[in-house]
C-alpha positions as CSV (number, residue, x, y, z in Angstrom):
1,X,-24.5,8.1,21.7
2,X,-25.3,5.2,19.0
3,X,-22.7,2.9,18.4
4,X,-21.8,4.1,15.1
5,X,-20.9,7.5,16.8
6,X,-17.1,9.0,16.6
7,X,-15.3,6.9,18.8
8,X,-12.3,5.6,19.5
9,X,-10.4,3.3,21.6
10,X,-7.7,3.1,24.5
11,X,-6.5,-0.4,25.3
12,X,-3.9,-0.9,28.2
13,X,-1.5,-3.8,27.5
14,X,1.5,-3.0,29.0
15,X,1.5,-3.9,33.3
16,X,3.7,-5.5,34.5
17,X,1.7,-8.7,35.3
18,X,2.9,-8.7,38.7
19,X,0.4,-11.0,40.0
20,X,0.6,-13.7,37.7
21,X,4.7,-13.9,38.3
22,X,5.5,-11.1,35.3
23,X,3.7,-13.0,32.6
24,X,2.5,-10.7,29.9
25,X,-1.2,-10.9,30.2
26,X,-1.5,-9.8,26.7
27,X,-0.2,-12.6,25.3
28,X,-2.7,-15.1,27.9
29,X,-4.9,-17.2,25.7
30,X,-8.6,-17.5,26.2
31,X,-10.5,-19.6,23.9
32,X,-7.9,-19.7,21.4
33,X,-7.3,-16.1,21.1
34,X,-4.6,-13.7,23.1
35,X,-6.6,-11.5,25.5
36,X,-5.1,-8.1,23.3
37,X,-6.5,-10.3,20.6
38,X,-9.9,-10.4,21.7
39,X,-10.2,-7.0,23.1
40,X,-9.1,-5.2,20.1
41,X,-11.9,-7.7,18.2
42,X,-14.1,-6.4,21.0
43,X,-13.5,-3.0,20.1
44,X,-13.0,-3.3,16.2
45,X,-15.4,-0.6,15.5
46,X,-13.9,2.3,16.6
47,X,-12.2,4.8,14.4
48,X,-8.7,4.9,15.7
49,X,-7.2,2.0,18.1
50,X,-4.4,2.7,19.9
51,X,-2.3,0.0,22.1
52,X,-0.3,1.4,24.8
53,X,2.3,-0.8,25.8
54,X,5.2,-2.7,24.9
55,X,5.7,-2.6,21.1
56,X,3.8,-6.3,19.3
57,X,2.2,-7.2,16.3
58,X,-1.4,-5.2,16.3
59,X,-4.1,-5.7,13.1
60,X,-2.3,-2.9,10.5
61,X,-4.1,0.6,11.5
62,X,-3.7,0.3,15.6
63,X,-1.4,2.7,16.9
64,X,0.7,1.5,19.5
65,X,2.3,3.6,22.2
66,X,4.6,3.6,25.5
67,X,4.3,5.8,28.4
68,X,7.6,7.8,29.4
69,X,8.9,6.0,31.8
70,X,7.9,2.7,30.9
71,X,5.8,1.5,33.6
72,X,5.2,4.5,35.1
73,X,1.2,3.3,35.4
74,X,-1.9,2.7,33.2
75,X,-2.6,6.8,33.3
76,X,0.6,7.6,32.1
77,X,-0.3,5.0,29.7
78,X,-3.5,7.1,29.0
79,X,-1.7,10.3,28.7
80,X,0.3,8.9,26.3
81,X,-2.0,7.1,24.0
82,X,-4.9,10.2,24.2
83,X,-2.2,11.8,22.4
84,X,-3.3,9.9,19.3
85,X,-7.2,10.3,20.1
86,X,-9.0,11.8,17.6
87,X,-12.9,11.7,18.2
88,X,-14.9,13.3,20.7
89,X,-15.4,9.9,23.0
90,X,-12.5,7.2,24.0
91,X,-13.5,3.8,25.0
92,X,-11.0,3.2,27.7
93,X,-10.2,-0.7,28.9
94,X,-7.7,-2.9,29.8
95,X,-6.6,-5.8,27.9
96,X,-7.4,-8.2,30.5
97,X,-11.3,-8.9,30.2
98,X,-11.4,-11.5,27.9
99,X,-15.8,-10.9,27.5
100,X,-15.4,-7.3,27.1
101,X,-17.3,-7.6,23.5
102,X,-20.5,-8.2,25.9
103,X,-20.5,-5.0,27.1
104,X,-19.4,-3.0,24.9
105,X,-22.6,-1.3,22.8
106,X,-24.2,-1.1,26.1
107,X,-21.9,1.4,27.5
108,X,-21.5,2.7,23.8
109,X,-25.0,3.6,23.7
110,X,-25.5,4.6,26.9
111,X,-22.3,7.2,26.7
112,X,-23.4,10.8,27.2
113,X,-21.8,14.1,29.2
114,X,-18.7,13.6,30.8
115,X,-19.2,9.3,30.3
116,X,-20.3,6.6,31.3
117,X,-18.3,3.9,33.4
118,X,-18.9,-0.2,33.4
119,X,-20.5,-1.2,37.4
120,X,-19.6,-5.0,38.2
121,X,-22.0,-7.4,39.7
122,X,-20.5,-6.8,43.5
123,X,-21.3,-2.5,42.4
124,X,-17.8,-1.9,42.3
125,X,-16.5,0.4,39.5
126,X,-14.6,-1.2,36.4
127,X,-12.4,2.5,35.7
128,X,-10.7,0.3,32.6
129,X,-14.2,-0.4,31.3
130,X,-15.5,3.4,30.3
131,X,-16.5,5.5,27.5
132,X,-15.2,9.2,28.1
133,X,-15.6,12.3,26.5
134,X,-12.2,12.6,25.4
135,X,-12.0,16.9,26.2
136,X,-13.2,15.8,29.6
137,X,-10.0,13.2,29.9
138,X,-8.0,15.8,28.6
139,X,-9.0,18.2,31.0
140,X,-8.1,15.9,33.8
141,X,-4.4,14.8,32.5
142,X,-4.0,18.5,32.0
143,X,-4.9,18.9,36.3
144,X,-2.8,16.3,37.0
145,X,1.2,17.5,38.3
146,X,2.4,14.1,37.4
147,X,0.9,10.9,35.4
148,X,3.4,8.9,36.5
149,X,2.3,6.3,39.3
150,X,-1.3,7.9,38.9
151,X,-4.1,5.6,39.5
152,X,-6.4,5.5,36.7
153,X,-9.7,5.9,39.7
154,X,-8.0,9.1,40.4
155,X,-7.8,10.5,36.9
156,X,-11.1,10.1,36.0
157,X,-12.6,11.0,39.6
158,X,-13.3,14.7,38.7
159,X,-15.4,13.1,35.6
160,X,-19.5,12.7,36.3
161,X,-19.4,9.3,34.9
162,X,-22.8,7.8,34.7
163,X,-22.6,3.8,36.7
164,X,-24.1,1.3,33.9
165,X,-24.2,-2.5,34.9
166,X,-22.7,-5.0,33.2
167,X,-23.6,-8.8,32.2
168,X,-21.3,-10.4,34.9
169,X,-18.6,-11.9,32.6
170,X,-18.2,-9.3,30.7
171,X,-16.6,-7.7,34.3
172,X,-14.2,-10.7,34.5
173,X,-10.6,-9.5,34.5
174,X,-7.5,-11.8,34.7
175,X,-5.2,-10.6,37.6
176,X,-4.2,-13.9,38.9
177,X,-4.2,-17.5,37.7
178,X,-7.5,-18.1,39.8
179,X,-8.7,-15.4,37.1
180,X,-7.6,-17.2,34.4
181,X,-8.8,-20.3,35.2
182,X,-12.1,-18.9,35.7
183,X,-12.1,-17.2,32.3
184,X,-11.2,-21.0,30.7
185,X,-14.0,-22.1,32.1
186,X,-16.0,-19.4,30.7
187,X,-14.7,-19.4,27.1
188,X,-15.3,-23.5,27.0
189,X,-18.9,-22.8,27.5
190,X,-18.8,-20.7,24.8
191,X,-17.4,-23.6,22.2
């Protein structure tokens, strides 16, 4: 699939940041720019973006939704926001990788059958770095008896997703402040 192909995008912004002591990650600066900031520039290109999460100020065009219960878990969140998919293949991520836009035509262009899922440098699946066929994700909420406190690994394990490796950064997620600081450090060597 080329990049220019029907997509769009799912982007997950609305945890409870737990580990970082309930901060909204969202809202966590990384070179100057939010994290949802720089993921929804990382994913600019697709047809339709839709936020699920708590309600914020989104470029004009985003959709933004909220699972039913709120935090009831990122595939409730996806249930809820596939509800506004339109185009055959979803990129699905979190907002938390602050050098998604590195891997983002590579999975893109490698996105085919059922999809194609991000592999980190350790060979550990990133499930909130994926392109899916959006029929197939459908086809798994619908199997599902509840999407409430559903892990997102779960949901998309009756999907053949194809394992494509990622430049290391672009697999750097901020969960803690450790995280963070590593991302910093990353986005200065970027200036």
């Amino acid at each position: 699939m080329p990049p220019t192909a029907d997509w769009d995008a799912i982007v997950l912004a609305g945890g409870r940041g737990s580990r970082l002591g309930g901060v909204d990650k969202a809202a966590l600066e990384v070179g100057g720019e939010t994290l949802l900031a720089r993921t929804l520039r990382a994913v600019a290109g697709a047809g339709r973006i839709i936020v699920a999460g708590d309600p914020r100020p989104v470029p004009e065009g985003t959709v933004v939704v909220q699972e039913e219960p709120r935090f009831a878990g990122p595939a409730a969140a996806i249930g809820a926001a596939m509800a506004e998919v339109r185009a055959p293949y979803v990129f699905l991520s979190g907002c938390d990788h602050p050098f998604l836009a590195d891997a983002v035509d590579l999975l893109l262009d490698s996105a085919s059958g059922d999809g194609v899922i991000a592999i980190d440098g350790d060979g550990r699946r990133q499930y909130l770095m994926s392109v899916l066929d959006a029929a197939a994700l459908r086809a798994s909420i619908a199997a599902q008896s509840t999407l409430v406190d559903l892990s997102v690994r779960t949901l998309l394990v009756p999907l053949e997703l194809m394992e494509i490796p990622i430049p290391v950064r672009a697999a750097l997620d901020i969960d803690t402040w450790h995280d963070q600081k590593q991302a910093l450090a990353e986005g200065n060597r970027d200036g």
